[in-house]
Amino acid sequence: MAAPNVDYKKIKRQEKKAGQVASKMIQTKIHSLLMQYGLVDSGGLEKSVKSEPKMGDLRLFGIITRMERHGYILQHGINTKRTGHVRELKKTNSFYSVREHTYMLQNKPFITEGLENSGAFEYLVDALGKIRMEEVILSFKGVNIIVE
């Protein structure tokens, strides 16, 4: 009996395409949530959001989402004390002091919501399930498998 032909290059292309579609879904959802939270003009944050598939030799390993550092700070929020210091106004050559104070920035979970509500995980489960099931069928073609 001849060995089954499994086209691994085709499988890699299909998985990469599924990863690209899912990463685009995530990126689009995060962009819409940035607009919803009013963070569009946050120092180029919207332009810095990039999402792409991470491929191994044969399989899709995951989806990588990158953005500027202040995006992650906005995601988690801040609750800290700022130290007191003296500032100088260069135009008038005068000084003023700032007392120690609490700085709180409420978290805005746009990354978490974007990942959960984008529909990318459901899409990947369906797409990768179909791709990998085809491989299993090809690999065991003509073999009688008994599961007990």
Coordinates of N, CA and C in Angstrom, one line a residue:
M1 N 0.8 -1.2 0.0 CA 0.0 0.0 0.0 C 0.9 1.2 0.0
A2 N 0.6 2.2 -0.8 CA 1.4 3.4 -1.0 C 1.1 4.4 0.2
A3 N 2.2 5.1 0.5 CA 2.1 6.0 1.6 C 1.2 7.2 1.1
P4 N 0.4 7.8 2.0 CA -0.5 8.9 1.6 C 0.3 10.1 1.3
N5 N -0.2 10.9 0.4 CA 0.5 12.2 0.1 C -0.2 13.3 0.9
V6 N 0.6 13.9 1.8 CA 0.2 15.0 2.5 C 1.0 16.2 2.1
D7 N 0.4 17.2 1.5 CA 1.0 18.4 1.0 C 1.2 19.4 2.2
Y8 N 2.4 19.3 2.9 CA 2.6 20.2 4.0 C 2.8 21.7 3.7
K9 N 3.2 22.0 2.5 CA 3.3 23.4 2.0 C 1.9 24.0 1.9
K10 N 1.0 23.2 1.4 CA -0.4 23.6 1.2 C -1.0 23.9 2.6
I11 N -0.7 23.0 3.6 CA -1.3 23.1 4.9 C -0.7 24.4 5.6
K12 N 0.6 24.6 5.4 CA 1.2 25.8 6.0 C 0.6 27.1 5.3
R13 N 0.4 27.1 4.0 CA -0.2 28.3 3.4 C -1.6 28.5 3.9
Q14 N -2.4 27.4 4.1 CA -3.8 27.6 4.5 C -3.8 28.1 6.0
E15 N -2.9 27.6 6.8 CA -2.9 28.0 8.2 C -2.4 29.5 8.3
K16 N -1.5 29.8 7.5 CA -1.0 31.2 7.5 C -2.1 32.2 7.0
K17 N -2.9 31.8 6.0 CA -4.0 32.6 5.6 C -5.0 32.7 6.7
A18 N -5.3 31.6 7.3 CA -6.3 31.7 8.5 C -5.8 32.6 9.6
G19 N -4.5 32.5 9.8 CA -3.9 33.4 10.8 C -4.0 34.9 10.4
Q20 N -3.8 35.2 9.1 CA -3.9 36.5 8.6 C -5.3 37.1 8.8
V21 N -6.2 36.3 8.5 CA -7.6 36.7 8.6 C -8.0 37.0 10.0
A22 N -7.6 36.1 10.9 CA -7.8 36.3 12.4 C -7.1 37.5 12.9
S23 N -5.9 37.7 12.5 CA -5.2 38.9 13.0 C -5.8 40.2 12.5
K24 N -6.3 40.2 11.3 CA -7.0 41.4 10.8 C -8.3 41.6 11.6
M25 N -9.0 40.5 11.9 CA -10.2 40.7 12.8 C -9.8 41.3 14.1
I26 N -8.8 40.9 14.7 CA -8.3 41.4 16.0 C -7.9 42.9 15.9
Q27 N -7.1 43.2 14.9 CA -6.7 44.5 14.7 C -7.8 45.5 14.4
T28 N -8.8 45.1 13.6 CA -9.9 45.9 13.3 C -10.8 46.2 14.6
K29 N -11.0 45.2 15.4 CA -11.8 45.3 16.6 C -11.1 46.2 17.6
I30 N -9.7 46.1 17.7 CA -9.0 47.0 18.7 C -9.1 48.4 18.2
H31 N -9.0 48.7 16.9 CA -9.1 50.0 16.3 C -10.5 50.6 16.7
S32 N -11.5 49.8 16.5 CA -12.9 50.3 16.8 C -13.1 50.6 18.3
L33 N -12.4 49.8 19.2 CA -12.5 50.0 20.6 C -11.7 51.3 21.0
L34 N -10.6 51.5 20.3 CA -9.9 52.7 20.6 C -10.7 54.0 20.3
M35 N -11.5 53.9 19.2 CA -12.4 55.0 18.9 C -13.5 55.1 19.9
Q36 N -14.0 54.0 20.3 CA -15.1 53.9 21.3 C -14.7 54.5 22.6
Y37 N -13.5 54.2 23.1 CA -12.9 54.8 24.3 C -12.4 56.2 24.2
G38 N -12.4 56.7 23.0 CA -11.9 58.1 22.7 C -10.4 58.2 22.8
L39 N -9.7 57.1 22.4 CA -8.2 57.1 22.5 C -7.6 57.2 21.1
V40 N -8.3 57.8 20.2 CA -7.8 57.8 18.8 C -6.5 58.7 18.7
D41 N -6.5 59.8 19.4 CA -5.4 60.8 19.3 C -4.4 60.6 20.4
S42 N -4.2 59.4 20.9 CA -3.3 59.1 22.0 C -1.9 58.9 21.4
G43 N -1.3 59.9 20.9 CA 0.1 59.8 20.5 C 0.4 58.7 19.4
G44 N -0.4 58.6 18.5 CA -0.2 57.6 17.4 C -0.5 56.2 17.8
L45 N -1.2 56.0 18.8 CA -1.5 54.6 19.3 C -2.3 53.8 18.2
E46 N -3.3 54.4 17.6 CA -4.1 53.7 16.6 C -3.2 53.2 15.4
K47 N -2.3 54.0 15.0 CA -1.4 53.6 13.9 C -0.4 52.5 14.3
S48 N -0.1 52.5 15.6 CA 0.9 51.5 16.1 C 0.4 50.1 16.3
V49 N -0.9 49.9 16.3 CA -1.5 48.6 16.6 C -1.3 47.7 15.4
K50 N -0.5 46.7 15.5 CA -0.3 45.7 14.4 C -0.5 44.3 15.0
S51 N -1.2 43.5 14.2 CA -1.5 42.1 14.6 C -1.1 41.3 13.4
E52 N -0.3 40.2 13.7 CA 0.1 39.3 12.6 C 0.2 37.8 13.1
P53 N 0.1 36.9 12.2 CA 0.2 35.5 12.6 C 1.7 35.1 12.9
K54 N 1.9 34.2 13.9 CA 3.2 33.7 14.2 C 3.3 32.3 13.7
M55 N 4.1 32.0 12.7 CA 4.2 30.7 12.1 C 5.4 30.0 12.5
G56 N 5.3 28.7 12.7 CA 6.4 27.8 12.9 C 6.8 27.2 11.6
D57 N 7.5 26.1 11.6 CA 7.9 25.4 10.4 C 6.7 24.9 9.6
L58 N 5.7 24.5 10.3 CA 4.5 23.9 9.6 C 3.2 24.5 10.1
R59 N 3.1 24.9 11.4 CA 1.9 25.2 12.0 C 1.8 26.7 12.4
L60 N 0.6 27.1 12.6 CA 0.3 28.4 13.2 C 0.5 28.3 14.7
F61 N 1.4 29.1 15.2 CA 1.7 29.1 16.7 C 0.8 30.0 17.4
G62 N 0.4 31.1 16.8 CA -0.4 32.1 17.5 C -0.5 33.4 16.7
I63 N -1.1 34.4 17.4 CA -1.3 35.7 16.8 C -0.6 36.7 17.7
I64 N 0.3 37.5 17.1 CA 1.1 38.5 17.9 C 0.4 39.9 17.6
T65 N 0.2 40.6 18.7 CA -0.4 41.9 18.6 C 0.6 42.9 19.3
R66 N 1.0 43.9 18.5 CA 2.0 44.8 19.0 C 1.4 46.2 19.0
M67 N 1.9 47.1 19.9 CA 1.5 48.5 19.9 C 2.5 49.3 20.7
E68 N 2.4 50.6 20.7 CA 3.2 51.4 21.5 C 3.0 51.1 23.0
R69 N 4.0 51.4 23.8 CA 4.0 51.1 25.2 C 2.8 51.7 26.0
H70 N 2.5 52.9 25.6 CA 1.4 53.6 26.4 C 0.0 53.0 26.1
G71 N -0.1 52.1 25.1 CA -1.3 51.4 24.9 C -1.5 50.4 26.0
Y72 N -0.4 49.7 26.4 CA -0.5 48.7 27.5 C -0.7 49.4 28.9
I73 N -0.2 50.6 29.0 CA -0.4 51.4 30.2 C -1.9 51.8 30.3
L74 N -2.5 52.2 29.2 CA -3.9 52.6 29.2 C -4.8 51.3 29.5
Q75 N -4.3 50.2 29.0 CA -5.1 48.9 29.2 C -5.1 48.6 30.7
H76 N -4.0 48.7 31.4 CA -4.0 48.3 32.9 C -4.2 49.4 33.9
G77 N -4.1 50.7 33.4 CA -4.3 51.8 34.3 C -3.1 52.0 35.2
I78 N -3.2 53.1 36.0 CA -2.1 53.5 36.9 C -2.7 54.0 38.2
N79 N -2.1 53.6 39.3 CA -2.4 54.1 40.6 C -1.1 54.2 41.4
T80 N -0.6 55.4 41.4 CA 0.8 55.6 42.0 C 0.9 57.0 42.6
K81 N 1.9 57.2 43.3 CA 2.2 58.5 43.9 C 3.3 59.2 43.0
R82 N 3.1 60.4 42.7 CA 4.1 61.2 42.0 C 4.8 62.1 43.0
T83 N 6.1 62.1 42.9 CA 7.0 62.8 43.9 C 6.9 64.3 43.7
G84 N 7.1 65.0 44.7 CA 7.2 66.5 44.6 C 8.5 66.9 44.0
H85 N 8.4 68.0 43.3 CA 9.6 68.6 42.6 C 9.4 70.0 42.2
V86 N 10.4 70.6 41.7 CA 10.4 72.0 41.3 C 10.5 72.1 39.8
R87 N 9.7 72.9 39.2 CA 9.7 73.1 37.7 C 10.1 74.5 37.4
E88 N 10.8 74.7 36.3 CA 11.2 76.0 35.8 C 10.4 76.4 34.5
L89 N 9.9 77.6 34.5 CA 9.3 78.1 33.3 C 10.4 78.9 32.6
K90 N 10.9 78.5 31.5 CA 12.0 79.1 30.8 C 11.7 80.5 30.2
K91 N 10.5 80.7 29.8 CA 10.1 82.0 29.2 C 10.2 83.1 30.2
T92 N 9.7 82.8 31.4 CA 9.7 83.9 32.4 C 10.8 83.7 33.4
N93 N 11.6 82.6 33.3 CA 12.7 82.3 34.2 C 12.2 82.3 35.7
S94 N 11.1 81.7 35.9 CA 10.5 81.6 37.2 C 10.4 80.1 37.6
F95 N 10.2 79.8 38.9 CA 10.1 78.5 39.4 C 8.8 78.3 40.1
Y96 N 8.3 77.1 40.1 CA 7.2 76.7 41.0 C 7.3 75.3 41.4
S97 N 6.7 75.0 42.6 CA 6.9 73.6 43.1 C 5.6 72.9 43.0
V98 N 5.8 71.6 42.8 CA 4.6 70.6 42.7 C 4.7 69.7 43.9
R99 N 3.7 69.6 44.7 CA 3.7 68.7 45.8 C 3.5 67.3 45.4
E100 N 3.8 66.4 46.3 CA 3.6 64.9 46.1 C 2.1 64.7 46.0
H101 N 1.7 63.9 45.0 CA 0.2 63.7 44.8 C 0.0 62.3 44.2
T102 N -1.3 61.9 44.4 CA -1.7 60.6 43.8 C -2.1 60.8 42.4
Y103 N -1.6 59.8 41.6 CA -2.0 59.9 40.1 C -2.7 58.6 39.8
M104 N -4.0 58.7 39.4 CA -4.8 57.6 39.1 C -5.3 57.7 37.6
L105 N -5.1 56.6 36.9 CA -5.6 56.5 35.5 C -6.4 55.3 35.4
Q106 N -7.7 55.4 35.1 CA -8.6 54.3 35.1 C -8.2 53.4 33.9
N107 N -8.2 52.0 34.2 CA -7.9 51.1 33.1 C -9.0 51.1 32.1
K108 N -8.6 50.9 30.8 CA -9.5 50.8 29.7 C -9.2 49.5 29.0
P109 N -10.0 48.5 29.2 CA -9.6 47.1 28.7 C -9.9 46.9 27.2
F110 N -9.4 47.8 26.4 CA -9.6 47.7 24.9 C -8.9 46.5 24.3
I111 N -7.8 46.1 24.8 CA -7.1 44.9 24.3 C -7.8 43.7 24.6
T112 N -8.2 43.5 25.9 CA -8.9 42.3 26.3 C -10.2 42.2 25.6
E113 N -11.0 43.3 25.5 CA -12.3 43.2 24.8 C -12.1 43.0 23.3
G114 N -11.1 43.6 22.8 CA -10.8 43.4 21.3 C -10.5 41.9 21.0
L115 N -9.7 41.3 21.9 CA -9.4 39.8 21.6 C -10.6 39.0 21.8
E116 N -11.4 39.2 22.9 CA -12.6 38.4 23.2 C -13.7 38.6 22.2
N117 N -14.0 39.8 21.8 CA -15.2 40.1 21.0 C -14.9 40.2 19.5
S118 N -13.7 39.9 19.1 CA -13.4 40.1 17.6 C -13.9 38.9 16.8
G119 N -14.2 37.8 17.4 CA -14.6 36.6 16.7 C -13.5 35.8 16.1
A120 N -12.2 36.2 16.4 CA -11.1 35.6 15.7 C -10.8 34.2 16.3
F121 N -11.1 34.0 17.6 CA -10.8 32.7 18.1 C -11.8 31.6 17.6
E122 N -13.0 32.0 17.5 CA -14.0 31.1 16.9 C -13.7 30.8 15.5
Y123 N -13.2 31.8 14.7 CA -12.9 31.6 13.3 C -11.7 30.6 13.2
L124 N -10.7 30.8 14.1 CA -9.5 30.0 14.1 C -9.8 28.5 14.4
V125 N -10.7 28.4 15.4 CA -11.1 27.0 15.8 C -11.7 26.3 14.6
D126 N -12.6 27.0 13.9 CA -13.2 26.3 12.7 C -12.3 26.1 11.6
A127 N -11.5 27.1 11.3 CA -10.6 27.0 10.1 C -9.5 26.0 10.4
L128 N -8.8 26.1 11.5 CA -7.7 25.1 11.8 C -8.3 23.7 12.0
G129 N -9.4 23.6 12.5 CA -10.1 22.3 12.7 C -10.3 21.6 11.3
K130 N -10.8 22.4 10.4 CA -11.0 21.8 9.0 C -9.7 21.5 8.3
I131 N -8.7 22.4 8.4 CA -7.4 22.1 7.8 C -6.7 20.9 8.4
R132 N -6.7 20.8 9.7 CA -6.0 19.7 10.3 C -6.8 18.4 10.2
M133 N -8.1 18.4 10.1 CA -8.9 17.2 9.9 C -8.6 16.6 8.5
E134 N -8.4 17.5 7.5 CA -8.0 17.0 6.2 C -6.7 16.2 6.2
E135 N -5.8 16.7 7.0 CA -4.5 16.0 7.2 C -4.7 14.7 7.8
V136 N -5.5 14.6 8.9 CA -5.7 13.4 9.5 C -6.3 12.3 8.6
I137 N -7.3 12.8 7.8 CA -8.0 11.9 6.9 C -7.0 11.4 5.8
L138 N -6.1 12.3 5.3 CA -5.1 11.9 4.4 C -4.1 10.9 5.0
S139 N -3.7 11.2 6.2 CA -2.7 10.4 6.9 C -3.1 8.9 7.1
F140 N -4.4 8.7 7.4 CA -4.9 7.4 7.8 C -5.7 6.8 6.7
K141 N -5.6 7.3 5.5 CA -6.4 6.8 4.4 C -6.1 5.3 4.1
G142 N -7.1 4.5 4.1 CA -6.9 3.1 3.8 C -6.5 2.3 5.0
V143 N -6.4 2.9 6.2 CA -6.1 2.1 7.4 C -7.3 1.9 8.2
N144 N -7.5 0.7 8.7 CA -8.7 0.5 9.6 C -8.2 0.8 11.0
I145 N -8.9 1.8 11.6 CA -8.6 2.2 13.0 C -9.7 1.8 13.9
I146 N -9.4 1.1 14.9 CA -10.4 0.6 15.9 C -10.2 1.3 17.2
V147 N -11.1 2.1 17.6 CA -11.0 2.8 18.9 C -11.9 2.1 19.9
E148 N -11.3 1.7 21.0 CA -12.0 1.0 22.1 C -12.2 1.9 23.3

